Amino acid sequence: MMREGVENNIPDSHRFAKHRPDIEQKFNDIIQSSTRKNKDIDQIIRDRYNIKKHTIIPLDHQAKAPTITTLPDDYIHYCEPRILTVREYARIQSFPDWYQFRGKYTTGGKLRTQEVPRYSQIGNAIPPLFAEQGGIILKQLLK
């Protein structure tokens, strides 16, 4: 279902972020040392890397993903030292691979009031499969 209707091998928005080597190393260390997969990192890791950011969650490939936000650096891939791609975000939210996102990948500061970057489009969306279920129930109620 996810890949149905895709004409090329690489779906839209599957570009990897270009992290600095020190960020990759930090992410790798977090993946290796974190015992709390799919949960925010603990204070020991925060102190070790002087992390001030509110949320950083190393994902667990065998569990359901936590709620997706509009900030891509809230999540670390479960086995690779990087954030998720837009397409990986979209797959978690049940968007089919043929669905295309447009605009910048991310923005910050005042630009967020003028543009909606791809990660925000996904984080703010109602997941298609959830919307479909809501539509089915609404249709039954209207009969």
mmCIF file of the C-alpha atoms, coordinates in Angstrom:
data_MODEL
# 
_entry.id   MODEL 
# 
loop_
_atom_site.group_PDB 
_atom_site.id 
_atom_site.type_symbol 
_atom_site.label_atom_id 
_atom_site.label_alt_id 
_atom_site.label_comp_id 
_atom_site.label_asym_id 
_atom_site.label_entity_id 
_atom_site.label_seq_id 
_atom_site.pdbx_PDB_ins_code 
_atom_site.Cartn_x 
_atom_site.Cartn_y 
_atom_site.Cartn_z 
_atom_site.occupancy 
_atom_site.B_iso_or_equiv 
_atom_site.pdbx_formal_charge 
_atom_site.auth_seq_id 
_atom_site.auth_comp_id 
_atom_site.auth_asym_id 
_atom_site.auth_atom_id 
_atom_site.pdbx_PDB_model_num 
ATOM 1   C CA . MET A 1 1   ? 0.000   0.000  0.000   1.00 0.00 ? 1   MET A CA 1 
ATOM 2   C CA . MET A 1 2   ? 2.724   2.465  0.985   1.00 0.00 ? 2   MET A CA 1 
ATOM 3   C CA . ARG A 1 3   ? 4.697   2.138  -2.273  1.00 0.00 ? 3   ARG A CA 1 
ATOM 4   C CA . GLU A 1 4   ? 1.726   1.655  -4.590  1.00 0.00 ? 4   GLU A CA 1 
ATOM 5   C CA . GLY A 1 5   ? 1.758   4.050  -7.550  1.00 0.00 ? 5   GLY A CA 1 
ATOM 6   C CA . VAL A 1 6   ? 5.410   5.090  -7.140  1.00 0.00 ? 6   VAL A CA 1 
ATOM 7   C CA . GLU A 1 7   ? 7.081   5.360  -10.532 1.00 0.00 ? 7   GLU A CA 1 
ATOM 8   C CA . ASN A 1 8   ? 10.750  5.628  -9.529  1.00 0.00 ? 8   ASN A CA 1 
ATOM 9   C CA . ASN A 1 9   ? 12.845  3.724  -7.016  1.00 0.00 ? 9   ASN A CA 1 
ATOM 10  C CA . ILE A 1 10  ? 13.508  6.651  -4.704  1.00 0.00 ? 10  ILE A CA 1 
ATOM 11  C CA . PRO A 1 11  ? 10.371  8.321  -3.356  1.00 0.00 ? 11  PRO A CA 1 
ATOM 12  C CA . ASP A 1 12  ? 10.024  12.088 -3.039  1.00 0.00 ? 12  ASP A CA 1 
ATOM 13  C CA . SER A 1 13  ? 11.631  13.807 -0.020  1.00 0.00 ? 13  SER A CA 1 
ATOM 14  C CA . HIS A 1 14  ? 14.005  10.976 0.888   1.00 0.00 ? 14  HIS A CA 1 
ATOM 15  C CA . ARG A 1 15  ? 17.020  13.292 1.184   1.00 0.00 ? 15  ARG A CA 1 
ATOM 16  C CA . PHE A 1 16  ? 19.360  12.684 4.123   1.00 0.00 ? 16  PHE A CA 1 
ATOM 17  C CA . ALA A 1 17  ? 20.411  15.548 6.378   1.00 0.00 ? 17  ALA A CA 1 
ATOM 18  C CA . LYS A 1 18  ? 24.076  16.541 6.241   1.00 0.00 ? 18  LYS A CA 1 
ATOM 19  C CA . HIS A 1 19  ? 25.152  16.398 9.878   1.00 0.00 ? 19  HIS A CA 1 
ATOM 20  C CA . ARG A 1 20  ? 28.541  17.644 11.031  1.00 0.00 ? 20  ARG A CA 1 
ATOM 21  C CA . PRO A 1 21  ? 30.904  14.854 12.161  1.00 0.00 ? 21  PRO A CA 1 
ATOM 22  C CA . ASP A 1 22  ? 30.578  15.875 15.830  1.00 0.00 ? 22  ASP A CA 1 
ATOM 23  C CA . ILE A 1 23  ? 26.770  15.686 15.607  1.00 0.00 ? 23  ILE A CA 1 
ATOM 24  C CA . GLU A 1 24  ? 26.962  12.252 13.968  1.00 0.00 ? 24  GLU A CA 1 
ATOM 25  C CA . GLN A 1 25  ? 29.275  11.107 16.764  1.00 0.00 ? 25  GLN A CA 1 
ATOM 26  C CA . LYS A 1 26  ? 26.910  12.474 19.422  1.00 0.00 ? 26  LYS A CA 1 
ATOM 27  C CA . PHE A 1 27  ? 23.924  10.753 17.774  1.00 0.00 ? 27  PHE A CA 1 
ATOM 28  C CA . ASN A 1 28  ? 25.886  7.508  17.506  1.00 0.00 ? 28  ASN A CA 1 
ATOM 29  C CA . ASP A 1 29  ? 26.829  7.663  21.182  1.00 0.00 ? 29  ASP A CA 1 
ATOM 30  C CA . ILE A 1 30  ? 23.205  8.364  22.140  1.00 0.00 ? 30  ILE A CA 1 
ATOM 31  C CA . ILE A 1 31  ? 21.996  5.380  20.076  1.00 0.00 ? 31  ILE A CA 1 
ATOM 32  C CA . GLN A 1 32  ? 24.592  3.097  21.672  1.00 0.00 ? 32  GLN A CA 1 
ATOM 33  C CA . SER A 1 33  ? 24.191  4.268  25.269  1.00 0.00 ? 33  SER A CA 1 
ATOM 34  C CA . SER A 1 34  ? 20.481  5.012  25.536  1.00 0.00 ? 34  SER A CA 1 
ATOM 35  C CA . THR A 1 35  ? 18.434  2.388  27.324  1.00 0.00 ? 35  THR A CA 1 
ATOM 36  C CA . ARG A 1 36  ? 15.223  4.375  26.850  1.00 0.00 ? 36  ARG A CA 1 
ATOM 37  C CA . LYS A 1 37  ? 14.271  3.795  23.192  1.00 0.00 ? 37  LYS A CA 1 
ATOM 38  C CA . ASN A 1 38  ? 11.180  5.713  22.039  1.00 0.00 ? 38  ASN A CA 1 
ATOM 39  C CA . LYS A 1 39  ? 11.479  7.892  25.150  1.00 0.00 ? 39  LYS A CA 1 
ATOM 40  C CA . ASP A 1 40  ? 13.272  11.167 25.748  1.00 0.00 ? 40  ASP A CA 1 
ATOM 41  C CA . ILE A 1 41  ? 16.954  10.771 26.626  1.00 0.00 ? 41  ILE A CA 1 
ATOM 42  C CA . ASP A 1 42  ? 17.807  10.694 30.311  1.00 0.00 ? 42  ASP A CA 1 
ATOM 43  C CA . GLN A 1 43  ? 19.583  13.377 32.329  1.00 0.00 ? 43  GLN A CA 1 
ATOM 44  C CA . ILE A 1 44  ? 22.912  11.517 32.309  1.00 0.00 ? 44  ILE A CA 1 
ATOM 45  C CA . ILE A 1 45  ? 23.104  11.715 28.503  1.00 0.00 ? 45  ILE A CA 1 
ATOM 46  C CA . ARG A 1 46  ? 21.900  15.340 28.576  1.00 0.00 ? 46  ARG A CA 1 
ATOM 47  C CA . ASP A 1 47  ? 24.674  16.250 31.005  1.00 0.00 ? 47  ASP A CA 1 
ATOM 48  C CA . ARG A 1 48  ? 27.322  14.280 29.090  1.00 0.00 ? 48  ARG A CA 1 
ATOM 49  C CA . TYR A 1 49  ? 26.622  16.207 25.862  1.00 0.00 ? 49  TYR A CA 1 
ATOM 50  C CA . ASN A 1 50  ? 25.413  19.475 27.405  1.00 0.00 ? 50  ASN A CA 1 
ATOM 51  C CA . ILE A 1 51  ? 22.063  19.114 25.618  1.00 0.00 ? 51  ILE A CA 1 
ATOM 52  C CA . LYS A 1 52  ? 19.597  21.916 26.274  1.00 0.00 ? 52  LYS A CA 1 
ATOM 53  C CA . LYS A 1 53  ? 17.037  20.895 23.635  1.00 0.00 ? 53  LYS A CA 1 
ATOM 54  C CA . HIS A 1 54  ? 13.681  19.921 25.123  1.00 0.00 ? 54  HIS A CA 1 
ATOM 55  C CA . THR A 1 55  ? 13.195  16.589 23.325  1.00 0.00 ? 55  THR A CA 1 
ATOM 56  C CA . ILE A 1 56  ? 15.563  14.067 21.768  1.00 0.00 ? 56  ILE A CA 1 
ATOM 57  C CA . ILE A 1 57  ? 14.162  10.577 21.287  1.00 0.00 ? 57  ILE A CA 1 
ATOM 58  C CA . PRO A 1 58  ? 16.211  7.666  19.922  1.00 0.00 ? 58  PRO A CA 1 
ATOM 59  C CA . LEU A 1 59  ? 13.684  5.496  18.105  1.00 0.00 ? 59  LEU A CA 1 
ATOM 60  C CA . ASP A 1 60  ? 13.074  1.775  18.594  1.00 0.00 ? 60  ASP A CA 1 
ATOM 61  C CA . HIS A 1 61  ? 12.648  -0.168 15.340  1.00 0.00 ? 61  HIS A CA 1 
ATOM 62  C CA . GLN A 1 62  ? 10.584  -2.867 17.050  1.00 0.00 ? 62  GLN A CA 1 
ATOM 63  C CA . ALA A 1 63  ? 8.053   -0.577 18.710  1.00 0.00 ? 63  ALA A CA 1 
ATOM 64  C CA . LYS A 1 64  ? 5.374   1.831  17.599  1.00 0.00 ? 64  LYS A CA 1 
ATOM 65  C CA . ALA A 1 65  ? 6.767   5.279  16.899  1.00 0.00 ? 65  ALA A CA 1 
ATOM 66  C CA . PRO A 1 66  ? 5.927   8.095  19.298  1.00 0.00 ? 66  PRO A CA 1 
ATOM 67  C CA . THR A 1 67  ? 3.822   11.019 18.126  1.00 0.00 ? 67  THR A CA 1 
ATOM 68  C CA . ILE A 1 68  ? 5.551   12.858 15.279  1.00 0.00 ? 68  ILE A CA 1 
ATOM 69  C CA . THR A 1 69  ? 6.232   16.553 15.833  1.00 0.00 ? 69  THR A CA 1 
ATOM 70  C CA . THR A 1 70  ? 7.124   19.344 13.420  1.00 0.00 ? 70  THR A CA 1 
ATOM 71  C CA . LEU A 1 71  ? 10.777  19.336 14.528  1.00 0.00 ? 71  LEU A CA 1 
ATOM 72  C CA . PRO A 1 72  ? 12.925  16.722 12.765  1.00 0.00 ? 72  PRO A CA 1 
ATOM 73  C CA . ASP A 1 73  ? 15.721  16.822 15.324  1.00 0.00 ? 73  ASP A CA 1 
ATOM 74  C CA . ASP A 1 74  ? 13.358  15.550 18.048  1.00 0.00 ? 74  ASP A CA 1 
ATOM 75  C CA . TYR A 1 75  ? 14.035  11.995 16.810  1.00 0.00 ? 75  TYR A CA 1 
ATOM 76  C CA . ILE A 1 76  ? 17.183  10.005 16.089  1.00 0.00 ? 76  ILE A CA 1 
ATOM 77  C CA . HIS A 1 77  ? 17.073  7.055  13.689  1.00 0.00 ? 77  HIS A CA 1 
ATOM 78  C CA . TYR A 1 78  ? 17.164  3.750  15.575  1.00 0.00 ? 78  TYR A CA 1 
ATOM 79  C CA . CYS A 1 79  ? 20.492  2.522  14.120  1.00 0.00 ? 79  CYS A CA 1 
ATOM 80  C CA . GLU A 1 80  ? 21.993  5.345  12.039  1.00 0.00 ? 80  GLU A CA 1 
ATOM 81  C CA . PRO A 1 81  ? 23.388  8.552  13.575  1.00 0.00 ? 81  PRO A CA 1 
ATOM 82  C CA . ARG A 1 82  ? 20.957  10.936 11.880  1.00 0.00 ? 82  ARG A CA 1 
ATOM 83  C CA . ILE A 1 83  ? 17.513  12.448 11.993  1.00 0.00 ? 83  ILE A CA 1 
ATOM 84  C CA . LEU A 1 84  ? 14.720  10.894 9.947   1.00 0.00 ? 84  LEU A CA 1 
ATOM 85  C CA . THR A 1 85  ? 14.108  11.922 6.351   1.00 0.00 ? 85  THR A CA 1 
ATOM 86  C CA . VAL A 1 86  ? 10.876  13.658 5.383   1.00 0.00 ? 86  VAL A CA 1 
ATOM 87  C CA . ARG A 1 87  ? 9.781   10.431 3.680   1.00 0.00 ? 87  ARG A CA 1 
ATOM 88  C CA . GLU A 1 88  ? 10.444  8.367  6.824   1.00 0.00 ? 88  GLU A CA 1 
ATOM 89  C CA . TYR A 1 89  ? 8.384   10.907 8.780   1.00 0.00 ? 89  TYR A CA 1 
ATOM 90  C CA . ALA A 1 90  ? 5.625   10.579 6.184   1.00 0.00 ? 90  ALA A CA 1 
ATOM 91  C CA . ARG A 1 91  ? 5.664   6.775  6.298   1.00 0.00 ? 91  ARG A CA 1 
ATOM 92  C CA . ILE A 1 92  ? 5.283   6.818  10.083  1.00 0.00 ? 92  ILE A CA 1 
ATOM 93  C CA . GLN A 1 93  ? 2.224   9.019  9.595   1.00 0.00 ? 93  GLN A CA 1 
ATOM 94  C CA . SER A 1 94  ? 0.843   6.610  6.915   1.00 0.00 ? 94  SER A CA 1 
ATOM 95  C CA . PHE A 1 95  ? 1.325   8.890  3.883   1.00 0.00 ? 95  PHE A CA 1 
ATOM 96  C CA . PRO A 1 96  ? 1.743   6.772  0.729   1.00 0.00 ? 96  PRO A CA 1 
ATOM 97  C CA . ASP A 1 97  ? 5.040   7.139  -1.149  1.00 0.00 ? 97  ASP A CA 1 
ATOM 98  C CA . TRP A 1 98  ? 3.327   8.764  -4.139  1.00 0.00 ? 98  TRP A CA 1 
ATOM 99  C CA . TYR A 1 99  ? 2.287   11.734 -1.980  1.00 0.00 ? 99  TYR A CA 1 
ATOM 100 C CA . GLN A 1 100 ? 4.599   14.693 -2.579  1.00 0.00 ? 100 GLN A CA 1 
ATOM 101 C CA . PHE A 1 101 ? 5.553   17.405 -0.120  1.00 0.00 ? 101 PHE A CA 1 
ATOM 102 C CA . ARG A 1 102 ? 6.651   20.798 -1.411  1.00 0.00 ? 102 ARG A CA 1 
ATOM 103 C CA . GLY A 1 103 ? 8.574   23.702 0.056   1.00 0.00 ? 103 GLY A CA 1 
ATOM 104 C CA . LYS A 1 104 ? 11.699  23.924 2.148   1.00 0.00 ? 104 LYS A CA 1 
ATOM 105 C CA . TYR A 1 105 ? 12.680  21.012 4.334   1.00 0.00 ? 105 TYR A CA 1 
ATOM 106 C CA . THR A 1 106 ? 12.986  23.162 7.462   1.00 0.00 ? 106 THR A CA 1 
ATOM 107 C CA . THR A 1 107 ? 12.822  26.810 8.467   1.00 0.00 ? 107 THR A CA 1 
ATOM 108 C CA . GLY A 1 108 ? 13.378  28.610 11.700  1.00 0.00 ? 108 GLY A CA 1 
ATOM 109 C CA . GLY A 1 109 ? 12.539  31.767 13.574  1.00 0.00 ? 109 GLY A CA 1 
ATOM 110 C CA . LYS A 1 110 ? 10.246  34.264 11.873  1.00 0.00 ? 110 LYS A CA 1 
ATOM 111 C CA . LEU A 1 111 ? 10.182  32.308 8.597   1.00 0.00 ? 111 LEU A CA 1 
ATOM 112 C CA . ARG A 1 112 ? 7.974   29.709 10.282  1.00 0.00 ? 112 ARG A CA 1 
ATOM 113 C CA . THR A 1 113 ? 5.154   32.286 10.255  1.00 0.00 ? 113 THR A CA 1 
ATOM 114 C CA . GLN A 1 114 ? 5.479   32.720 6.468   1.00 0.00 ? 114 GLN A CA 1 
ATOM 115 C CA . GLU A 1 115 ? 6.303   29.229 5.221   1.00 0.00 ? 115 GLU A CA 1 
ATOM 116 C CA . VAL A 1 116 ? 5.334   25.698 6.190   1.00 0.00 ? 116 VAL A CA 1 
ATOM 117 C CA . PRO A 1 117 ? 8.340   23.394 5.741   1.00 0.00 ? 117 PRO A CA 1 
ATOM 118 C CA . ARG A 1 118 ? 7.928   19.741 4.793   1.00 0.00 ? 118 ARG A CA 1 
ATOM 119 C CA . TYR A 1 119 ? 8.528   18.372 8.295   1.00 0.00 ? 119 TYR A CA 1 
ATOM 120 C CA . SER A 1 120 ? 5.856   20.763 9.630   1.00 0.00 ? 120 SER A CA 1 
ATOM 121 C CA . GLN A 1 121 ? 3.405   19.727 6.911   1.00 0.00 ? 121 GLN A CA 1 
ATOM 122 C CA . ILE A 1 122 ? 3.678   16.141 8.148   1.00 0.00 ? 122 ILE A CA 1 
ATOM 123 C CA . GLY A 1 123 ? 3.799   16.918 11.872  1.00 0.00 ? 123 GLY A CA 1 
ATOM 124 C CA . ASN A 1 124 ? 0.686   19.101 11.631  1.00 0.00 ? 124 ASN A CA 1 
ATOM 125 C CA . ALA A 1 125 ? -1.272  16.705 9.402   1.00 0.00 ? 125 ALA A CA 1 
ATOM 126 C CA . ILE A 1 126 ? -3.894  14.203 10.412  1.00 0.00 ? 126 ILE A CA 1 
ATOM 127 C CA . PRO A 1 127 ? -2.440  10.830 9.352   1.00 0.00 ? 127 PRO A CA 1 
ATOM 128 C CA . PRO A 1 128 ? -4.291  9.599  6.231   1.00 0.00 ? 128 PRO A CA 1 
ATOM 129 C CA . LEU A 1 129 ? -5.219  6.192  7.681   1.00 0.00 ? 129 LEU A CA 1 
ATOM 130 C CA . PHE A 1 130 ? -6.558  7.862  10.834  1.00 0.00 ? 130 PHE A CA 1 
ATOM 131 C CA . ALA A 1 131 ? -8.547  10.345 8.720   1.00 0.00 ? 131 ALA A CA 1 
ATOM 132 C CA . GLU A 1 132 ? -9.942  7.464  6.680   1.00 0.00 ? 132 GLU A CA 1 
ATOM 133 C CA . GLN A 1 133 ? -11.188 5.737  9.835   1.00 0.00 ? 133 GLN A CA 1 
ATOM 134 C CA . GLY A 1 134 ? -12.741 8.992  11.039  1.00 0.00 ? 134 GLY A CA 1 
ATOM 135 C CA . GLY A 1 135 ? -14.472 9.345  7.674   1.00 0.00 ? 135 GLY A CA 1 
ATOM 136 C CA . ILE A 1 136 ? -15.851 5.811  7.856   1.00 0.00 ? 136 ILE A CA 1 
ATOM 137 C CA . ILE A 1 137 ? -17.305 6.447  11.314  1.00 0.00 ? 137 ILE A CA 1 
ATOM 138 C CA . LEU A 1 138 ? -18.735 9.824  10.278  1.00 0.00 ? 138 LEU A CA 1 
ATOM 139 C CA . LYS A 1 139 ? -20.334 8.232  7.220   1.00 0.00 ? 139 LYS A CA 1 
ATOM 140 C CA . GLN A 1 140 ? -21.975 5.587  9.443   1.00 0.00 ? 140 GLN A CA 1 
ATOM 141 C CA . LEU A 1 141 ? -23.275 8.259  11.826  1.00 0.00 ? 141 LEU A CA 1 
ATOM 142 C CA . LEU A 1 142 ? -24.821 10.232 8.956   1.00 0.00 ? 142 LEU A CA 1 
ATOM 143 C CA . LYS A 1 143 ? -26.798 7.224  7.639   1.00 0.00 ? 143 LYS A CA 1 
# 
